[in-house]
Coordinates of C-alpha atoms and ligand atoms in Angstrom, one line a residue:
X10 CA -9.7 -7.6 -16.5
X11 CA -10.1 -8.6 -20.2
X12 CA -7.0 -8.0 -22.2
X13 CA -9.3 -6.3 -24.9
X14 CA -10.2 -4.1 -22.8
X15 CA -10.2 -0.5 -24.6
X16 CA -7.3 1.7 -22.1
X17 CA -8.2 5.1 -22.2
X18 CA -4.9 7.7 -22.1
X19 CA -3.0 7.6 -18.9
X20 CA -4.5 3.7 -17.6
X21 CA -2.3 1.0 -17.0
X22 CA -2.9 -2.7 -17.4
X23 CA -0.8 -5.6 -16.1
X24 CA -1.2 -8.8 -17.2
X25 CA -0.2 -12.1 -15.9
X26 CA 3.4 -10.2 -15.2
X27 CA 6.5 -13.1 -14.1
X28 CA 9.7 -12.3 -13.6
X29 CA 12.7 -14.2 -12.9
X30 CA 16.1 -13.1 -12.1
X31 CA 17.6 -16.7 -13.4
X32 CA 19.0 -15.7 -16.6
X33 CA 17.5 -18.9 -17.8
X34 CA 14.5 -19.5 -16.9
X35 CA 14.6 -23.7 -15.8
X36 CA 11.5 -25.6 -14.8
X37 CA 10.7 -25.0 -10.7
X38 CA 13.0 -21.6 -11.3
X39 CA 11.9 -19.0 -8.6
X40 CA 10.1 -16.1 -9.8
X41 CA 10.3 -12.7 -7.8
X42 CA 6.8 -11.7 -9.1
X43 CA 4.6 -14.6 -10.3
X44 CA 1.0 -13.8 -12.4
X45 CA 0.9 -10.2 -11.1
X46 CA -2.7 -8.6 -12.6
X47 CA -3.7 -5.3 -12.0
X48 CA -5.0 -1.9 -13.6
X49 CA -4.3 1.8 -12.8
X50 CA -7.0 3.6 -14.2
X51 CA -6.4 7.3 -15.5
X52 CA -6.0 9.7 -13.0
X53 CA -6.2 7.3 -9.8
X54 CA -3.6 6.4 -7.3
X55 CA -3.0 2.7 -7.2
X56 CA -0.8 1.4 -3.9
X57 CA 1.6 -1.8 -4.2
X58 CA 1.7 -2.5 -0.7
X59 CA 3.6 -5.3 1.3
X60 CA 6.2 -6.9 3.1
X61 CA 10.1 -6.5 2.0
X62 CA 11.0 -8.9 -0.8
X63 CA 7.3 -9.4 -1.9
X64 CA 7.8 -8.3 -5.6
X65 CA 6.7 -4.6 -5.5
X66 CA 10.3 -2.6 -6.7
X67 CA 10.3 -5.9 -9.7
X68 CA 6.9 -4.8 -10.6
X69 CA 7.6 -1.4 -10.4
X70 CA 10.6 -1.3 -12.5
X71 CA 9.1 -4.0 -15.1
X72 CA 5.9 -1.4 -15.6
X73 CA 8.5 1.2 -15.9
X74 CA 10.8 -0.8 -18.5
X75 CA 14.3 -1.2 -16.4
X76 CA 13.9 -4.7 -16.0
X77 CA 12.4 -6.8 -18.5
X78 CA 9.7 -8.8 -17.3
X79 CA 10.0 -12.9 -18.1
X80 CA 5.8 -13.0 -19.2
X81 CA 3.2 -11.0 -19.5
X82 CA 2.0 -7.9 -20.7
X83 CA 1.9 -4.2 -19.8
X84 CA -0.7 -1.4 -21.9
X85 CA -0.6 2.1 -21.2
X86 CA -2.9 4.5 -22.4
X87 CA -3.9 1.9 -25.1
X88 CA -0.3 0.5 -26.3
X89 CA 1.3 -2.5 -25.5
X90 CA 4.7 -1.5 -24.3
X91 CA 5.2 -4.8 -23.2
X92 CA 4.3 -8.3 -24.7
X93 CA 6.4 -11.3 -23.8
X94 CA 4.2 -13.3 -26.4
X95 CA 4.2 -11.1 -28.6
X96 CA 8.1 -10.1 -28.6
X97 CA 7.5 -6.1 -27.8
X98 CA 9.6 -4.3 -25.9
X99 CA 9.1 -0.5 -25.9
X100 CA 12.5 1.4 -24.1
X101 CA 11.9 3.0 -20.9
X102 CA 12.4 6.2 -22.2
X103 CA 9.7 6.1 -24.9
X104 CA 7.4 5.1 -22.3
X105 CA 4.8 7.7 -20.9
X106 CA 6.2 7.8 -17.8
X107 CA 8.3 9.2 -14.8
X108 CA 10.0 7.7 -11.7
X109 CA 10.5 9.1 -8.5
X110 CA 12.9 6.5 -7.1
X111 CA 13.3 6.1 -3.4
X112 CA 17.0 7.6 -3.4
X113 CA 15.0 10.7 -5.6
X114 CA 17.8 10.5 -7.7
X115 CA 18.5 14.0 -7.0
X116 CA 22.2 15.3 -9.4
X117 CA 24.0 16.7 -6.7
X118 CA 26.4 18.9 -8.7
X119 CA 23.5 20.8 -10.8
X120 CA 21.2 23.1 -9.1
X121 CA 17.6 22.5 -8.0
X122 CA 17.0 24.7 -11.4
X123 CA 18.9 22.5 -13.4
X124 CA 17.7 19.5 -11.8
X125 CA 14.1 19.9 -12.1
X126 CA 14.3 21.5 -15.9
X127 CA 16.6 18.3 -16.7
X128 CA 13.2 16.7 -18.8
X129 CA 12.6 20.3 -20.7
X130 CA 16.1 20.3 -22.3
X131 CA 16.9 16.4 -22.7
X132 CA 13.3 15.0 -22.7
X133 CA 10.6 14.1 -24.9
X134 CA 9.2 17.7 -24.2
X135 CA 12.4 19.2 -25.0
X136 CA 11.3 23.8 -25.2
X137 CA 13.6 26.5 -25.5
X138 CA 15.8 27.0 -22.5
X139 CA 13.8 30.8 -21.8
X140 CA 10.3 28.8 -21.6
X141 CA 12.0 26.0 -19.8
X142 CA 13.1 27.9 -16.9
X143 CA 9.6 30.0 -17.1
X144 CA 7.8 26.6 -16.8
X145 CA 10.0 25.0 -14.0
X146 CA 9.7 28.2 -11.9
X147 CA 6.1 27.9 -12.2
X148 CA 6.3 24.1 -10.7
X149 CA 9.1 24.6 -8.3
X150 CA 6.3 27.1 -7.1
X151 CA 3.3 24.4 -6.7
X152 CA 5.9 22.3 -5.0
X153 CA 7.1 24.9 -1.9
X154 CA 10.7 25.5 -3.4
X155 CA 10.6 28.9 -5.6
X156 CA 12.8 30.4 -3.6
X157 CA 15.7 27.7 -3.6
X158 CA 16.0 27.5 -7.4
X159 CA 19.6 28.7 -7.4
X160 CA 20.5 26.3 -4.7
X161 CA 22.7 23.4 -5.5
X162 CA 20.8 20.2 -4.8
X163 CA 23.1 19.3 -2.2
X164 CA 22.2 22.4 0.1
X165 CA 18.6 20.6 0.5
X166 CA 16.4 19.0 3.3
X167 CA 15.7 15.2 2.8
X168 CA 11.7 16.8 1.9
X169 CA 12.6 19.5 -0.1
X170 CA 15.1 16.4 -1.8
X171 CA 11.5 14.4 -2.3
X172 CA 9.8 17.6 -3.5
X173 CA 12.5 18.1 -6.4
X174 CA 12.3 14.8 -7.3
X175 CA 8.5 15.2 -7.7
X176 CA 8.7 18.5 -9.4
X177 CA 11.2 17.4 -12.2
X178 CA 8.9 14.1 -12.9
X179 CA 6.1 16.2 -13.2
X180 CA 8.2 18.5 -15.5
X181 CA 8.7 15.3 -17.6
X182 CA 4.3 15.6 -18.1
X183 CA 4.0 12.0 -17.6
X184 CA 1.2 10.1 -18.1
X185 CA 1.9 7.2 -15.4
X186 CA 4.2 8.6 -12.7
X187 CA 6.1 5.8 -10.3
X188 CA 6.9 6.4 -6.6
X189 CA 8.9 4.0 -5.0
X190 CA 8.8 4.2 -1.4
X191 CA 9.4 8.7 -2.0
X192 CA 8.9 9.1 1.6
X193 CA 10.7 6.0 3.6
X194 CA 13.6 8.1 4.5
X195 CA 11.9 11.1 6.1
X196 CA 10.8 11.7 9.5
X197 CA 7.1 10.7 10.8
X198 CA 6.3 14.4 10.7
X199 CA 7.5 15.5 7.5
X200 CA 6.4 11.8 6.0
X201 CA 2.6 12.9 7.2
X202 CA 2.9 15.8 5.6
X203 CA 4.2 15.1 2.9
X204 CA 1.7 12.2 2.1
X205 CA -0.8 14.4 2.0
X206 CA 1.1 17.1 -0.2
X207 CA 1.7 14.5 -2.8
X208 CA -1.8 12.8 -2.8
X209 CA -2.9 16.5 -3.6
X210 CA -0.4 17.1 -6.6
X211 CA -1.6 13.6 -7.7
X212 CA -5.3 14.8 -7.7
X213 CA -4.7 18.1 -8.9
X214 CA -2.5 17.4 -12.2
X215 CA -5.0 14.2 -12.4
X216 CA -1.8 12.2 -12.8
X217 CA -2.2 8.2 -13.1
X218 CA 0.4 7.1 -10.5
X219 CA 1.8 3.7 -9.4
X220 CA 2.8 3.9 -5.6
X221 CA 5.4 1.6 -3.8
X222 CA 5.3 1.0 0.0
X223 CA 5.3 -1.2 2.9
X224 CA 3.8 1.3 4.7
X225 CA 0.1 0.3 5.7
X226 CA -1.0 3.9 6.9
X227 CA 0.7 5.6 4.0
X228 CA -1.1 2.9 2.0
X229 CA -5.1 3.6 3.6
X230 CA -4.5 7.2 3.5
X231 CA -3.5 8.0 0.0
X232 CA -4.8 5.5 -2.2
X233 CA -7.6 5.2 -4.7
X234 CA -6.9 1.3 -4.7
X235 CA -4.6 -0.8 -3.1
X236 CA -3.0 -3.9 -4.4
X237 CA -1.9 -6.2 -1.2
X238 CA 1.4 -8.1 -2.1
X239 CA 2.9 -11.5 -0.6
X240 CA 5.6 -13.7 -1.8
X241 CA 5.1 -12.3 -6.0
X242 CA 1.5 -12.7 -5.9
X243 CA -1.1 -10.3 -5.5
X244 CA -3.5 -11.7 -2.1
X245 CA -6.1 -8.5 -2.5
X246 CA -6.8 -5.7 -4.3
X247 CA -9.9 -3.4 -3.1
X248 CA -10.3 0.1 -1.7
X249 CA -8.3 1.1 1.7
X250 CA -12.0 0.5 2.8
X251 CA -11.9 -3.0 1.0
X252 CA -8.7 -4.2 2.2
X253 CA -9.2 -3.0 6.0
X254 CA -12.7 -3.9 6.9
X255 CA -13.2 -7.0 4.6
X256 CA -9.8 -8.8 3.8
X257 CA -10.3 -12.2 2.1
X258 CA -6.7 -13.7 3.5
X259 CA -4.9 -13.8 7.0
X260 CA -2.3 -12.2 5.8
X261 CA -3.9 -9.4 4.4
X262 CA -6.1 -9.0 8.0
X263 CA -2.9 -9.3 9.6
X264 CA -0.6 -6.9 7.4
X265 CA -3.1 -4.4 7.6
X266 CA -4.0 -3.3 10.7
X267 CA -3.9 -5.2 13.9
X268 CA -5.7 -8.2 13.6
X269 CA -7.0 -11.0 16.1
X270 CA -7.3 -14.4 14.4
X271 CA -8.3 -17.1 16.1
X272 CA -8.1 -20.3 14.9
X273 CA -10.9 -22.1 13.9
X274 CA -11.5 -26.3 14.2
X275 CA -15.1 -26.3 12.4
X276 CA -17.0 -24.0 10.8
X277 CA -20.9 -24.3 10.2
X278 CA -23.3 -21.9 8.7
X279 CA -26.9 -20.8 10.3
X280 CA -30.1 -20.4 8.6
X281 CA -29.0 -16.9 8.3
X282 CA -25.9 -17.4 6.6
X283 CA -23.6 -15.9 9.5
X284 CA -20.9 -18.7 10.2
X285 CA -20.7 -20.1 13.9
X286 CA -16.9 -21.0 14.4
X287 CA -16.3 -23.5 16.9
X288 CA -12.5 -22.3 18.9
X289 CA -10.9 -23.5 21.5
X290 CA -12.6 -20.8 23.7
X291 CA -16.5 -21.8 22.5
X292 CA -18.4 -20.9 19.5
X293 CA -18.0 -17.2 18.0
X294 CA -20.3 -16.4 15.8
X295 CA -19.1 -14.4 12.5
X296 CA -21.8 -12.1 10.9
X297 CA -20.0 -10.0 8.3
X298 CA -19.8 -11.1 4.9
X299 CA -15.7 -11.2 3.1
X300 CA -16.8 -10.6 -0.4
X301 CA -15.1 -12.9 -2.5
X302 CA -13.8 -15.2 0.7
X303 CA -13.4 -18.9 -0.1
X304 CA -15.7 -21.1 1.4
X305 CA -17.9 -20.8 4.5
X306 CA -17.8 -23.7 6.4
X307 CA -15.5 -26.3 6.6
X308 CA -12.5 -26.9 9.2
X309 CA -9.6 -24.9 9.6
X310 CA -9.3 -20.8 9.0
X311 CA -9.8 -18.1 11.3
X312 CA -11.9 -16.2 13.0
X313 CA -10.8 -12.7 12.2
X314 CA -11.9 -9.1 14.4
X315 CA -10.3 -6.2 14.9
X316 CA -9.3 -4.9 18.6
X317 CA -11.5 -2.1 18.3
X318 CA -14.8 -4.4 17.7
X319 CA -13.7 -6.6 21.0
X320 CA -15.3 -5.5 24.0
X321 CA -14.0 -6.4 27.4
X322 CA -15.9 -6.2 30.7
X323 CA -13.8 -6.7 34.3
X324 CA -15.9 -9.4 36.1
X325 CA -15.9 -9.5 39.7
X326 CA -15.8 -13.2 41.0
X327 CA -19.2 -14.0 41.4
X328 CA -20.4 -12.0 38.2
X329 CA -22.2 -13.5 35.5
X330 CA -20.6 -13.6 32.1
X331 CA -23.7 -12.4 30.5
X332 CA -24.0 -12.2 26.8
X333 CA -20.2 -12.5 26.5
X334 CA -18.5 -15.0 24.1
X335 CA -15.7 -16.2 26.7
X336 CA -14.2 -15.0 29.9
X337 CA -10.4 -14.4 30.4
X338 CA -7.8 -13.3 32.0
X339 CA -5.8 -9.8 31.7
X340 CA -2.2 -10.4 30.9
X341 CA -1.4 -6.6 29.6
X342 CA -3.0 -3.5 29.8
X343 CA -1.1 -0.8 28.4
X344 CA -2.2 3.2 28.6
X345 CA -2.0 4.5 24.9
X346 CA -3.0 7.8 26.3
X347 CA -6.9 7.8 25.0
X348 CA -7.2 4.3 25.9
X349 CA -5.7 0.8 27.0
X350 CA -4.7 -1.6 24.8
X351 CA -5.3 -4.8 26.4
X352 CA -4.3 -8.1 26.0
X353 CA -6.4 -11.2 27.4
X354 CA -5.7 -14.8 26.9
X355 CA -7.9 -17.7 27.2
X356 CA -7.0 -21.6 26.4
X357 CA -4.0 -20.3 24.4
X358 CA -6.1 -17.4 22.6
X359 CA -4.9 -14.7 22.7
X360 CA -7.1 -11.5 21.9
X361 CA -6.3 -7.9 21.7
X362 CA -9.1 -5.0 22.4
X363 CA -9.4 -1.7 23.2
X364 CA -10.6 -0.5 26.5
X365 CA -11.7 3.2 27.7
X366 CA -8.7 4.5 30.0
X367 CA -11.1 5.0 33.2
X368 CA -12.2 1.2 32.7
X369 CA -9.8 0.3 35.4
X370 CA -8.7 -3.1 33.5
X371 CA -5.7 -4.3 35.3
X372 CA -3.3 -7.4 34.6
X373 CA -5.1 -10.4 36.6
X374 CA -8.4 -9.3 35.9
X375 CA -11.2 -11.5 34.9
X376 CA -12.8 -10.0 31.7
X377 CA -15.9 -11.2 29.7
X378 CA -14.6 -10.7 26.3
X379 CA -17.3 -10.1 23.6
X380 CA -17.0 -9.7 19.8
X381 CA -19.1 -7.7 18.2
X382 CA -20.5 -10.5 15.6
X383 CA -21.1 -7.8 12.8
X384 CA -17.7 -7.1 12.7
X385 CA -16.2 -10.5 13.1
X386 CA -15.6 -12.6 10.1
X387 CA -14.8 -15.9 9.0
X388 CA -11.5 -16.5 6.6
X389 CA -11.2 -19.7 5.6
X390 CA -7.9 -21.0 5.0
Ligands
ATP425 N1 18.5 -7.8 -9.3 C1 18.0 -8.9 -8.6 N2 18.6 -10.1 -8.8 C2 18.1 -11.2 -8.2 N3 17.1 -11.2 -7.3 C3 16.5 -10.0 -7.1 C4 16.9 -8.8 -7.8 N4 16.1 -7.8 -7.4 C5 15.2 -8.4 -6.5 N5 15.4 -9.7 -6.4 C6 14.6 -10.6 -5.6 O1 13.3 -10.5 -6.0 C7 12.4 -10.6 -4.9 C8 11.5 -9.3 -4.9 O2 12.3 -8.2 -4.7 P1 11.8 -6.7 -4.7 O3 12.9 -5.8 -4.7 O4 10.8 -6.6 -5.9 O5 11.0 -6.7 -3.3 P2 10.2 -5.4 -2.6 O6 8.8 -5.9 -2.4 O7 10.5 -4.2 -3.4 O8 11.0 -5.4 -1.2 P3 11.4 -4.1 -0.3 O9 10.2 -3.7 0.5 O10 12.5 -4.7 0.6 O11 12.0 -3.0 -1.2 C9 13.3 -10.7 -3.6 O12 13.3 -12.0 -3.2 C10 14.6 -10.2 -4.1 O13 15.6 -10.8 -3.4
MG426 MG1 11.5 -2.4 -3.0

């Protein structure tokens, strides 16, 4: 990310964004966000996604100009709104954007009418209040709510709530539209839904849009790019592809997804490449490649697969482990309905896999355990 990079209209770059909430800034001062880099390019969905208090509402608000980031820099569409170094400021309202916050911010004694045409008579799209009304019919349409128009606000679901708040940022024809958490407060059914509803607006009006949540699902399903937050810094940033199957860090293997990471004492490579971790339950051998991880061999780290790439085989007593990496012993098995999630443990490992329902995997059983080694990587710490 070069800050000369030319931005076409609609992309977002961050650059090297701090931000304390100390109003003076001391030496060892804790920042909330600390050298956050990123871009949103036009027309793609970029996810902040991670744990509470990691930064992502700072970094949202500082892109969106509500709070005033301590460094950095912030282009849209090829102007600096933002430049610590450079003293520019530009107001939040003379930015190209809109916000759906996670409240929606819904005016609960105007109507959905009035709410959603609020942009096309205060705005910088201010029209005349006949072509106003014509135009917010027309989105109140796209968004499933033509026929509440007249409604007060109030007299809505928490969904149709979101969808106002959607059609009335959309109304504001923003270039870079923020969503902070939009669906946290609905139901599992309705979030589903939604998600995909607002995934579709977003590819259909070819809106550049900046997306808050701790939600790894809503994250994987809806995003061109993720960004994986911890502690103010970003830890990854790849395609839900990227971040799933290859994560460079634990935390990002284990915030994503369910993770097994075993710890590792040494790690060596082969003549092939692949890493050969010794563990406290033997040698596991690591064949996929983390773009980008840090180091192959070395001591410490962890070996890192996911349940559904651990195969586990019931071993009667005189059975032969056969090309399994370790035996164990069953300490859960629970019936998830299309399969068992099982837990085995082995000299204080303890892995997690997936096992066909009619596998007949009991707690007390003796189990080879085998990772598949083109799935199984090495992170180093
Ligand atoms: N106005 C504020 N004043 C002081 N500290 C703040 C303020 N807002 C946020 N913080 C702190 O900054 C850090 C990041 O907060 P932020 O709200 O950005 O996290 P978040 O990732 O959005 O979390 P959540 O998922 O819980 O919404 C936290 O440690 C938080 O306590
Ligand atoms: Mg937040």
């Amino acid at each position: 990310m070069k800050a000369t990079t030319p931005s076409p209209s609609g992309s977002v770059l961050i650059e090297g964004l701090r931000k304390s909430y100390d109003r003076a800034v001391k030496k060892g001062s804790a920042y909330a966000i600390d050298g956050v880099s990123f871009e949103i390019p036009q027309g793609s969905l970029v996810t902040l996604l991670g744990p509470s208090g990691c930064g992502k509402t700072t970094t949202l608000r500082c892109v969106a100009g509500l709070e005033q980031a301590t460094e950095g820099r912030i282009t849209m569409g090829g102007k600096v709104v933002f430049d610590s170094a450079g003293g520019r400021i530009v107001r939040t309202e003379d930015r190209p954007i809109a916000m759906v916050p996670q409240s929606y911010g819904i005016w609960p004694h105007m109507t959905v009418l009035d709410n959603a045409a609020f942009p096309l008579r205060h705005g910088r799209h201010r029209m005349p209040r006949r072509d106003a009304r014509t135009r917010t019919l027309e989105v109140l349409e796209q968004v499933g709510l033509a026929g509440m128009a007249d409604r007060w606000a109030t007299q809505l679901s928490g969904g149709q709530q979101q969808r106002l708040a959607l059609a009335r940022a959309l109304l504001g024809d923003p270039e870079v539209l923020l969503l902070d958490e939009p669906l946290s407060n609905l139901d599992a059914k309705l979030r589903v839904r939604l998600r995909h509803e607002l995934r579709e607006f977003q590819q259909r009006f070819g809106i550049t849009a900046l997306f808050v949540t701790h939600d790894q699902t809503e994250a994987l399903t809806m995003s061109d790019t993720v960004v994986v937050m911890n502690s103010g810094v970003v830890e990854q940033i790849g395609t839900p592809e990227e971040v799933y199957d290859f994560p460079r860090t634990a935390f990002v293997a284990d915030f994503i997804g369910s993770a097994n990471l075993v710890p590792v004492e040494l790690a060596s490579q082969d003549t092939a490449g692949d890493v050969l971790a010794s563990t406290a339950v033997g040698t596991l051998h690591c064949g996929r490649r983390t773009a980008g991880s840090t180091g192959t061999q070395g001591e410490g780290g962890f070996v890192f697969v996911r349940p559904e790439n651990v195969e586990v085989r019931r071993l009667e007593a005189t059975d032969d482990p056969g090309d399994c990496d370790f035996t164990a012993v069953v300490e859960s098995a629970e019936f998830l309905g299309d399969r068992l999630e099982v837990v085995v443990g082995a000299a204080e490992v303890r892995i997690t896999a997936f096992a066909r329902s009619g596998s007949g995997v009991r707690p007390g059983d003796r189990v080879g355990v085998r990772l598949d080694p083109a799935s199984t990587s090495y992170l180093a710490s």
